[in-house]
Amino acid sequence: MANMTLGRYGRFFATIIYALLMYSLLAAYISGGSDLFSALLIKAHLHLPSEASAVLFTLVLGAVVYRDIQVVDWINRLLMFIKMGLYVWLVVAISPHVERSYLLFANTPAITPATLVIVTSFGYSVIIPSLCRYLERNVQALRATLLFGSFGALLCYLLWDFAVQGTLAPEKLLHIALHSHATSQLTEALNNVLHSTVVRDLSHMFTSICVTTSFLGVALCLSDFVTDGIKAGRTGYARVKVMMLTFLPPLLVACFIPSFFILGLHYAGIFCVSLLILFPCLMVWSGRYIKKIDSIYTVFGGKSLLALSIVASFLVLCYGVYQTI
């Protein structure tokens, strides 16, 4: 689509940004997952360097991705079933400790820097090509999957934010966000407030499964992207080569920058704005008003909405880049 509407240069930049988005997300999940994995090993009286934990975490889950989408799907279904059970239990257990004053606390200046991380929540849309292949291009099934998946995830996010932000003091949440081991710090903070080792262990399991399912989805997308990009097969040495190209770059980033989790989500937010907002608007503008490409479906708003979206995405991009300098 980028090639048809924006030409070869548009296709080139879209490809680069897509790859950077996938690699930054995967590096963030490896960093967060290895942090949780290290905490789990410490409980078993095994102390490993963060680099070794990152390598083990990647090898174990990388073996799942190597088996391709069917295996990932079934493992994700199992993990999602367990995750939803843990989620309901944790929300019910945490909710009685919610403080109304914490929920009413507002830090308006923090909205802008949080924008990029919020945008990253929509990064799941990159899995649509893999879903198309898995659902055999069944448009109705794809639409239902996206609709129920999106609104279901939104409801879960809102309830989880209600429970966590209402239980932990704002200054504690800020400390966790700035900590180099944010994921494990969250479980420890909940344990300190609730004084329950059961909640601590279950919240640790819950966050671990969240990172794992996110990792599997992004890794599957990236492996499909690499497979298509180098026109490789899905078996034998070709599959091994794809796995190396998929996991080695983000693994190196996670090993050299162990606290990359929040930073990686920030970078991913920049690429998400480019790939999911700016580029689609430019493609529509070019296809609709310059190349006069006919389309069965047209989004409402016309030039005004497109221009507003382009300007807004450009401003968010500038702010995101400014934050990283």
mmCIF file of C-alpha atoms in Angstrom:
data_model
loop_
_atom_site.group_PDB
_atom_site.id
_atom_site.type_symbol
_atom_site.label_atom_id
_atom_site.label_comp_id
_atom_site.label_asym_id
_atom_site.label_seq_id
_atom_site.Cartn_x
_atom_site.Cartn_y
_atom_site.Cartn_z
ATOM 1 C CA MET A 1 0.000 0.000 0.000
ATOM 2 C CA ALA A 2 2.818 2.412 0.823
ATOM 3 C CA ASN A 3 4.448 1.626 -2.512
ATOM 4 C CA MET A 4 1.181 2.196 -4.417
ATOM 5 C CA THR A 5 0.361 5.520 -2.740
ATOM 6 C CA LEU A 6 3.720 7.011 -1.708
ATOM 7 C CA GLY A 7 6.108 5.346 -4.134
ATOM 8 C CA ARG A 8 9.308 3.450 -3.450
ATOM 9 C CA TYR A 9 10.613 6.018 -0.967
ATOM 10 C CA GLY A 10 7.405 5.790 1.020
ATOM 11 C CA ARG A 11 7.682 2.005 1.012
ATOM 12 C CA PHE A 12 11.311 2.236 2.132
ATOM 13 C CA PHE A 13 10.568 4.509 5.101
ATOM 14 C CA ALA A 14 7.469 2.515 6.076
ATOM 15 C CA THR A 15 9.552 -0.680 6.078
ATOM 16 C CA ILE A 16 12.299 0.872 8.217
ATOM 17 C CA ILE A 17 9.840 2.347 10.733
ATOM 18 C CA TYR A 18 7.933 -0.942 10.954
ATOM 19 C CA ALA A 19 11.167 -2.819 11.691
ATOM 20 C CA LEU A 20 12.232 -0.253 14.304
ATOM 21 C CA LEU A 21 8.818 -0.475 15.974
ATOM 22 C CA MET A 22 8.979 -4.267 16.177
ATOM 23 C CA TYR A 23 12.565 -4.345 17.415
ATOM 24 C CA SER A 24 11.994 -1.642 20.064
ATOM 25 C CA LEU A 25 8.890 -3.447 21.372
ATOM 26 C CA LEU A 26 10.662 -6.793 21.440
ATOM 27 C CA ALA A 27 13.697 -5.313 23.200
ATOM 28 C CA ALA A 28 11.372 -3.738 25.787
ATOM 29 C CA TYR A 29 9.579 -7.043 26.418
ATOM 30 C CA ILE A 30 12.868 -8.938 26.693
ATOM 31 C CA SER A 31 14.064 -6.361 29.223
ATOM 32 C CA GLY A 32 10.849 -6.538 31.256
ATOM 33 C CA GLY A 33 10.565 -10.316 30.939
ATOM 34 C CA SER A 34 14.147 -10.950 31.992
ATOM 35 C CA ASP A 35 13.605 -8.700 35.023
ATOM 36 C CA LEU A 36 10.634 -10.846 36.112
ATOM 37 C CA PHE A 37 12.556 -14.017 35.246
ATOM 38 C CA SER A 38 15.466 -12.891 37.451
ATOM 39 C CA ALA A 39 13.089 -12.211 40.345
ATOM 40 C CA LEU A 40 11.651 -15.710 39.939
ATOM 41 C CA LEU A 41 15.116 -17.291 39.939
ATOM 42 C CA ILE A 42 16.106 -15.333 43.048
ATOM 43 C CA LYS A 43 13.166 -16.894 44.896
ATOM 44 C CA ALA A 44 14.619 -20.268 43.910
ATOM 45 C CA HIS A 45 18.004 -19.098 45.327
ATOM 46 C CA LEU A 46 19.499 -18.834 41.843
ATOM 47 C CA HIS A 47 21.315 -15.596 41.115
ATOM 48 C CA LEU A 48 22.076 -14.938 37.449
ATOM 49 C CA PRO A 49 23.336 -11.787 35.724
ATOM 50 C CA SER A 50 20.648 -9.811 33.905
ATOM 51 C CA GLU A 51 22.272 -10.724 30.583
ATOM 52 C CA ALA A 52 21.960 -14.457 31.303
ATOM 53 C CA SER A 53 18.315 -14.033 32.324
ATOM 54 C CA ALA A 54 17.616 -12.158 29.077
ATOM 55 C CA VAL A 55 19.237 -14.919 27.021
ATOM 56 C CA LEU A 56 17.310 -17.696 28.810
ATOM 57 C CA PHE A 57 14.011 -15.793 28.540
ATOM 58 C CA THR A 58 14.542 -15.274 24.802
ATOM 59 C CA LEU A 59 15.633 -18.861 24.136
ATOM 60 C CA VAL A 60 12.617 -20.381 25.882
ATOM 61 C CA LEU A 61 10.008 -18.184 24.196
ATOM 62 C CA GLY A 62 11.927 -18.042 20.933
ATOM 63 C CA ALA A 63 11.564 -21.825 20.692
ATOM 64 C CA VAL A 64 7.784 -21.357 20.841
ATOM 65 C CA VAL A 65 7.829 -18.776 18.015
ATOM 66 C CA TYR A 66 10.036 -21.117 15.978
ATOM 67 C CA ARG A 67 7.126 -23.580 15.899
ATOM 68 C CA ASP A 68 5.065 -20.899 14.059
ATOM 69 C CA ILE A 69 1.638 -19.376 14.551
ATOM 70 C CA GLN A 70 -0.417 -22.472 15.450
ATOM 71 C CA VAL A 71 1.762 -23.275 18.466
ATOM 72 C CA VAL A 72 1.872 -19.606 19.491
ATOM 73 C CA ASP A 73 -1.917 -19.455 19.230
ATOM 74 C CA TRP A 74 -2.540 -22.456 21.484
ATOM 75 C CA ILE A 75 0.027 -21.365 24.077
ATOM 76 C CA ASN A 76 -1.389 -17.836 24.028
ATOM 77 C CA ARG A 77 -4.901 -19.243 24.560
ATOM 78 C CA LEU A 78 -3.708 -21.205 27.586
ATOM 79 C CA LEU A 79 -1.835 -18.210 28.991
ATOM 80 C CA MET A 80 -4.799 -15.907 28.359
ATOM 81 C CA PHE A 81 -7.104 -18.303 30.229
ATOM 82 C CA ILE A 82 -4.722 -18.329 33.208
ATOM 83 C CA LYS A 83 -4.172 -14.577 32.942
ATOM 84 C CA MET A 84 -7.866 -13.760 33.020
ATOM 85 C CA GLY A 85 -8.338 -15.902 36.123
ATOM 86 C CA LEU A 86 -5.428 -14.162 37.856
ATOM 87 C CA TYR A 87 -6.648 -10.789 36.657
ATOM 88 C CA VAL A 88 -10.131 -11.216 38.143
ATOM 89 C CA TRP A 89 -8.708 -12.534 41.415
ATOM 90 C CA LEU A 90 -6.205 -9.648 41.719
ATOM 91 C CA VAL A 91 -8.733 -6.927 40.892
ATOM 92 C CA VAL A 92 -11.144 -8.344 43.472
ATOM 93 C CA ALA A 93 -8.359 -8.650 46.073
ATOM 94 C CA ILE A 94 -6.890 -5.182 45.454
ATOM 95 C CA SER A 95 -10.130 -3.175 45.036
ATOM 96 C CA PRO A 96 -11.034 -3.026 48.776
ATOM 97 C CA HIS A 97 -7.757 -1.160 49.365
ATOM 98 C CA VAL A 98 -8.504 1.579 46.808
ATOM 99 C CA GLU A 99 -8.165 5.101 48.205
ATOM 100 C CA ARG A 100 -10.493 7.717 46.726
ATOM 101 C CA SER A 101 -7.861 10.454 47.171
ATOM 102 C CA TYR A 102 -5.397 8.522 44.985
ATOM 103 C CA LEU A 103 -7.968 8.244 42.185
ATOM 104 C CA LEU A 104 -8.739 11.964 42.377
ATOM 105 C CA PHE A 105 -5.068 12.914 42.179
ATOM 106 C CA ALA A 106 -4.263 14.634 38.891
ATOM 107 C CA ASN A 107 -0.873 15.476 37.436
ATOM 108 C CA THR A 108 -1.802 17.300 34.245
ATOM 109 C CA PRO A 109 1.794 17.955 33.042
ATOM 110 C CA ALA A 110 2.375 14.175 33.059
ATOM 111 C CA ILE A 111 -0.255 13.632 30.360
ATOM 112 C CA THR A 112 1.985 14.807 27.514
ATOM 113 C CA PRO A 113 5.028 12.603 28.263
ATOM 114 C CA ALA A 114 2.680 9.646 28.826
ATOM 115 C CA THR A 115 1.150 10.076 25.374
ATOM 116 C CA LEU A 116 3.780 8.026 23.565
ATOM 117 C CA VAL A 117 3.448 5.079 25.947
ATOM 118 C CA ILE A 118 -0.349 5.241 25.551
ATOM 119 C CA VAL A 119 0.005 5.221 21.763
ATOM 120 C CA THR A 120 2.155 2.112 22.096
ATOM 121 C CA SER A 121 -0.931 0.311 23.420
ATOM 122 C CA PHE A 122 -2.222 0.372 19.849
ATOM 123 C CA GLY A 123 0.918 -1.338 18.594
ATOM 124 C CA TYR A 124 -1.047 -4.600 18.614
ATOM 125 C CA SER A 125 -2.391 -3.594 15.193
ATOM 126 C CA VAL A 126 0.874 -4.765 13.631
ATOM 127 C CA ILE A 127 -0.268 -8.336 14.192
ATOM 128 C CA ILE A 128 -3.105 -7.885 11.663
ATOM 129 C CA PRO A 129 -1.066 -9.336 8.735
ATOM 130 C CA SER A 130 -0.364 -12.481 10.789
ATOM 131 C CA LEU A 131 -4.041 -12.671 11.775
ATOM 132 C CA CYS A 132 -5.041 -12.379 8.117
ATOM 133 C CA ARG A 133 -2.858 -15.361 7.312
ATOM 134 C CA TYR A 134 -4.142 -17.357 10.289
ATOM 135 C CA LEU A 135 -7.817 -16.545 9.613
ATOM 136 C CA GLU A 136 -7.336 -17.246 5.899
ATOM 137 C CA ARG A 137 -8.383 -13.676 4.998
ATOM 138 C CA ASN A 138 -11.867 -14.072 6.461
ATOM 139 C CA VAL A 139 -12.851 -10.379 6.731
ATOM 140 C CA GLN A 140 -15.804 -10.920 9.095
ATOM 141 C CA ALA A 141 -13.753 -13.048 11.478
ATOM 142 C CA LEU A 142 -10.935 -10.483 11.383
ATOM 143 C CA ARG A 143 -13.287 -7.593 12.170
ATOM 144 C CA ALA A 144 -14.884 -9.505 15.056
ATOM 145 C CA THR A 145 -11.450 -10.394 16.437
ATOM 146 C CA LEU A 146 -10.283 -6.779 16.329
ATOM 147 C CA LEU A 147 -13.530 -5.405 17.747
ATOM 148 C CA PHE A 148 -13.896 -7.752 20.713
ATOM 149 C CA GLY A 149 -10.148 -7.884 21.315
ATOM 150 C CA SER A 150 -9.811 -4.097 21.405
ATOM 151 C CA PHE A 151 -12.798 -3.320 23.639
ATOM 152 C CA GLY A 152 -12.097 -6.283 25.907
ATOM 153 C CA ALA A 153 -8.519 -5.111 26.406
ATOM 154 C CA LEU A 154 -9.715 -1.532 27.035
ATOM 155 C CA LEU A 155 -12.108 -2.674 29.772
ATOM 156 C CA CYS A 156 -9.372 -4.751 31.420
ATOM 157 C CA TYR A 157 -6.950 -1.810 31.295
ATOM 158 C CA LEU A 158 -9.452 0.548 32.912
ATOM 159 C CA LEU A 159 -10.253 -1.849 35.750
ATOM 160 C CA TRP A 160 -6.565 -2.599 36.327
ATOM 161 C CA ASP A 161 -5.720 1.128 36.396
ATOM 162 C CA PHE A 162 -8.567 1.678 38.867
ATOM 163 C CA ALA A 163 -7.211 -1.035 41.172
ATOM 164 C CA VAL A 164 -3.499 -0.201 40.975
ATOM 165 C CA GLN A 165 -3.652 3.600 40.834
ATOM 166 C CA GLY A 166 -6.228 3.628 43.600
ATOM 167 C CA THR A 167 -4.068 1.424 45.833
ATOM 168 C CA LEU A 168 -0.578 2.839 45.340
ATOM 169 C CA ALA A 169 0.280 6.429 46.246
ATOM 170 C CA PRO A 170 1.067 8.721 43.277
ATOM 171 C CA GLU A 171 4.663 9.247 44.410
ATOM 172 C CA LYS A 172 5.120 5.472 44.615
ATOM 173 C CA LEU A 173 3.815 5.029 41.072
ATOM 174 C CA LEU A 174 6.252 7.703 39.885
ATOM 175 C CA HIS A 175 9.111 5.911 41.648
ATOM 176 C CA ILE A 176 8.145 2.633 39.938
ATOM 177 C CA ALA A 177 7.949 4.309 36.520
ATOM 178 C CA LEU A 178 11.472 5.714 36.915
ATOM 179 C CA HIS A 179 12.959 2.531 38.377
ATOM 180 C CA SER A 180 15.262 0.390 36.223
ATOM 181 C CA HIS A 181 13.250 -2.732 37.203
ATOM 182 C CA ALA A 182 9.737 -1.318 36.896
ATOM 183 C CA THR A 183 7.900 -4.618 36.400
ATOM 184 C CA SER A 184 9.245 -6.388 39.495
ATOM 185 C CA GLN A 185 8.948 -3.180 41.539
ATOM 186 C CA LEU A 186 5.201 -3.081 40.872
ATOM 187 C CA THR A 187 4.647 -6.518 42.405
ATOM 188 C CA GLU A 188 6.776 -5.605 45.419
ATOM 189 C CA ALA A 189 4.855 -2.358 45.904
ATOM 190 C CA LEU A 190 1.521 -4.197 45.901
ATOM 191 C CA ASN A 191 2.899 -6.671 48.435
ATOM 192 C CA ASN A 192 4.073 -3.845 50.729
ATOM 193 C CA VAL A 193 0.633 -2.219 50.670
ATOM 194 C CA LEU A 194 -1.502 -5.351 50.953
ATOM 195 C CA HIS A 195 0.890 -7.317 53.207
ATOM 196 C CA SER A 196 0.038 -10.507 51.358
ATOM 197 C CA THR A 197 2.623 -12.841 49.900
ATOM 198 C CA VAL A 198 -0.177 -14.549 47.959
ATOM 199 C CA VAL A 199 -1.029 -11.278 46.189
ATOM 200 C CA ARG A 200 2.665 -10.678 45.554
ATOM 201 C CA ASP A 201 3.186 -14.097 43.989
ATOM 202 C CA LEU A 202 0.000 -13.953 41.919
ATOM 203 C CA SER A 203 0.707 -10.403 40.744
ATOM 204 C CA HIS A 204 4.203 -11.522 39.779
ATOM 205 C CA MET A 205 2.704 -14.406 37.803
ATOM 206 C CA PHE A 206 0.144 -12.078 36.208
ATOM 207 C CA THR A 207 2.713 -9.510 35.048
ATOM 208 C CA SER A 208 4.965 -12.315 33.811
ATOM 209 C CA ILE A 209 2.161 -13.758 31.670
ATOM 210 C CA CYS A 210 1.299 -10.270 30.364
ATOM 211 C CA VAL A 211 4.869 -9.732 29.206
ATOM 212 C CA THR A 212 5.026 -13.264 27.779
ATOM 213 C CA THR A 213 1.854 -12.956 25.689
ATOM 214 C CA SER A 214 2.960 -9.528 24.423
ATOM 215 C CA PHE A 215 6.387 -10.931 23.577
ATOM 216 C CA LEU A 216 4.922 -13.850 21.636
ATOM 217 C CA GLY A 217 2.607 -11.642 19.588
ATOM 218 C CA VAL A 218 5.293 -9.122 18.633
ATOM 219 C CA ALA A 219 7.896 -11.829 17.974
ATOM 220 C CA LEU A 220 5.476 -13.649 15.671
ATOM 221 C CA CYS A 221 4.815 -10.424 13.730
ATOM 222 C CA LEU A 222 8.498 -9.638 13.434
ATOM 223 C CA SER A 223 9.363 -13.167 12.308
ATOM 224 C CA ASP A 224 6.656 -12.972 9.616
ATOM 225 C CA PHE A 225 8.005 -9.576 8.569
ATOM 226 C CA VAL A 226 11.564 -10.907 8.323
ATOM 227 C CA THR A 227 10.381 -14.036 6.489
ATOM 228 C CA ASP A 228 8.582 -11.947 3.876
ATOM 229 C CA GLY A 229 11.416 -9.432 3.683
ATOM 230 C CA ILE A 230 14.167 -11.933 2.901
ATOM 231 C CA LYS A 231 11.758 -14.324 1.138
ATOM 232 C CA ALA A 232 12.798 -17.215 3.382
ATOM 233 C CA GLY A 233 11.109 -20.545 3.931
ATOM 234 C CA ARG A 234 9.438 -21.583 7.177
ATOM 235 C CA THR A 235 11.407 -24.757 7.818
ATOM 236 C CA GLY A 236 14.984 -25.902 8.314
ATOM 237 C CA TYR A 237 17.959 -23.560 8.099
ATOM 238 C CA ALA A 238 15.842 -20.782 6.590
ATOM 239 C CA ARG A 239 13.655 -20.743 9.707
ATOM 240 C CA VAL A 240 16.734 -20.683 11.971
ATOM 241 C CA LYS A 241 18.094 -17.707 10.027
ATOM 242 C CA VAL A 242 14.793 -15.881 10.444
ATOM 243 C CA MET A 243 14.858 -16.551 14.203
ATOM 244 C CA MET A 244 18.398 -15.154 14.451
ATOM 245 C CA LEU A 245 17.425 -11.982 12.601
ATOM 246 C CA THR A 246 14.294 -11.688 14.739
ATOM 247 C CA PHE A 247 15.740 -12.140 18.227
ATOM 248 C CA LEU A 248 19.436 -11.283 18.139
ATOM 249 C CA PRO A 249 19.197 -7.463 17.684
ATOM 250 C CA PRO A 250 16.632 -6.847 20.479
ATOM 251 C CA LEU A 251 18.444 -9.332 22.741
ATOM 252 C CA LEU A 252 21.676 -7.379 22.371
ATOM 253 C CA VAL A 253 19.855 -4.146 23.221
ATOM 254 C CA ALA A 254 18.292 -5.729 26.336
ATOM 255 C CA CYS A 255 21.671 -7.121 27.436
ATOM 256 C CA PHE A 256 23.531 -3.818 27.072
ATOM 257 C CA ILE A 257 20.641 -1.714 28.465
ATOM 258 C CA PRO A 258 18.916 -3.876 31.135
ATOM 259 C CA SER A 259 16.540 -1.029 32.104
ATOM 260 C CA PHE A 260 15.239 -0.641 28.540
ATOM 261 C CA PHE A 261 11.592 -1.542 29.323
ATOM 262 C CA ILE A 262 10.067 1.940 29.762
ATOM 263 C CA LEU A 263 12.552 3.535 27.350
ATOM 264 C CA GLY A 264 11.740 0.915 24.722
ATOM 265 C CA LEU A 265 8.016 1.635 25.053
ATOM 266 C CA HIS A 266 8.790 5.332 24.609
ATOM 267 C CA TYR A 267 10.724 4.678 21.394
ATOM 268 C CA ALA A 268 7.971 2.341 20.213
ATOM 269 C CA GLY A 269 5.471 5.167 20.789
ATOM 270 C CA ILE A 270 7.402 7.391 18.383
ATOM 271 C CA PHE A 271 7.387 4.676 15.726
ATOM 272 C CA CYS A 272 3.709 3.904 16.409
ATOM 273 C CA VAL A 273 2.721 7.519 15.763
ATOM 274 C CA SER A 274 4.694 7.453 12.511
ATOM 275 C CA LEU A 275 3.452 4.100 11.271
ATOM 276 C CA LEU A 276 -0.130 4.019 12.563
ATOM 277 C CA ILE A 277 -1.169 7.684 12.282
ATOM 278 C CA LEU A 278 1.123 9.783 10.096
ATOM 279 C CA PHE A 279 1.813 7.265 7.315
ATOM 280 C CA PRO A 280 -1.826 6.114 6.878
ATOM 281 C CA CYS A 281 -2.953 9.748 6.625
ATOM 282 C CA LEU A 282 -0.271 10.536 4.048
ATOM 283 C CA MET A 283 -1.187 7.394 2.116
ATOM 284 C CA VAL A 284 -4.888 8.307 2.071
ATOM 285 C CA TRP A 285 -4.132 11.887 1.045
ATOM 286 C CA SER A 286 -1.885 10.755 -1.796
ATOM 287 C CA GLY A 287 -4.178 7.962 -2.952
ATOM 288 C CA ARG A 288 -7.415 9.973 -2.705
ATOM 289 C CA TYR A 289 -6.419 13.474 -3.824
ATOM 290 C CA ILE A 290 -3.224 13.061 -5.857
ATOM 291 C CA LYS A 291 -3.397 9.654 -7.540
ATOM 292 C CA LYS A 292 -7.227 9.575 -7.590
ATOM 293 C CA ILE A 293 -7.396 5.894 -6.578
ATOM 294 C CA ASP A 294 -10.975 4.620 -6.355
ATOM 295 C CA SER A 295 -12.022 3.013 -3.072
ATOM 296 C CA ILE A 296 -15.145 1.199 -1.950
ATOM 297 C CA TYR A 297 -14.859 2.493 1.638
ATOM 298 C CA THR A 298 -14.086 6.121 2.551
ATOM 299 C CA VAL A 299 -13.503 7.432 6.079
ATOM 300 C CA PHE A 300 -15.540 10.519 6.972
ATOM 301 C CA GLY A 301 -13.932 13.924 7.572
ATOM 302 C CA GLY A 302 -12.376 14.672 4.218
ATOM 303 C CA LYS A 303 -9.322 16.915 3.912
ATOM 304 C CA SER A 304 -9.973 18.697 7.219
ATOM 305 C CA LEU A 305 -9.746 15.556 9.353
ATOM 306 C CA LEU A 306 -6.742 14.260 7.397
ATOM 307 C CA ALA A 307 -4.895 17.585 7.718
ATOM 308 C CA LEU A 308 -5.672 17.774 11.449
ATOM 309 C CA SER A 309 -4.446 14.192 11.965
ATOM 310 C CA ILE A 310 -1.224 14.867 10.033
ATOM 311 C CA VAL A 311 -0.458 18.042 12.008
ATOM 312 C CA ALA A 312 -1.300 16.401 15.366
ATOM 313 C CA SER A 313 0.842 13.336 14.654
ATOM 314 C CA PHE A 314 3.725 15.538 13.508
ATOM 315 C CA LEU A 315 3.546 17.595 16.728
ATOM 316 C CA VAL A 316 3.490 14.433 18.881
ATOM 317 C CA LEU A 317 6.484 13.115 16.928
ATOM 318 C CA CYS A 318 8.423 16.335 17.474
ATOM 319 C CA TYR A 319 7.690 16.224 21.195
ATOM 320 C CA GLY A 320 8.701 12.559 21.406
ATOM 321 C CA VAL A 321 11.985 13.199 19.640
ATOM 322 C CA TYR A 322 12.596 16.233 21.867
ATOM 323 C CA GLN A 323 12.102 14.061 24.967
ATOM 324 C CA THR A 324 14.744 11.581 23.798
ATOM 325 C CA ILE A 325 17.401 14.217 23.077
#
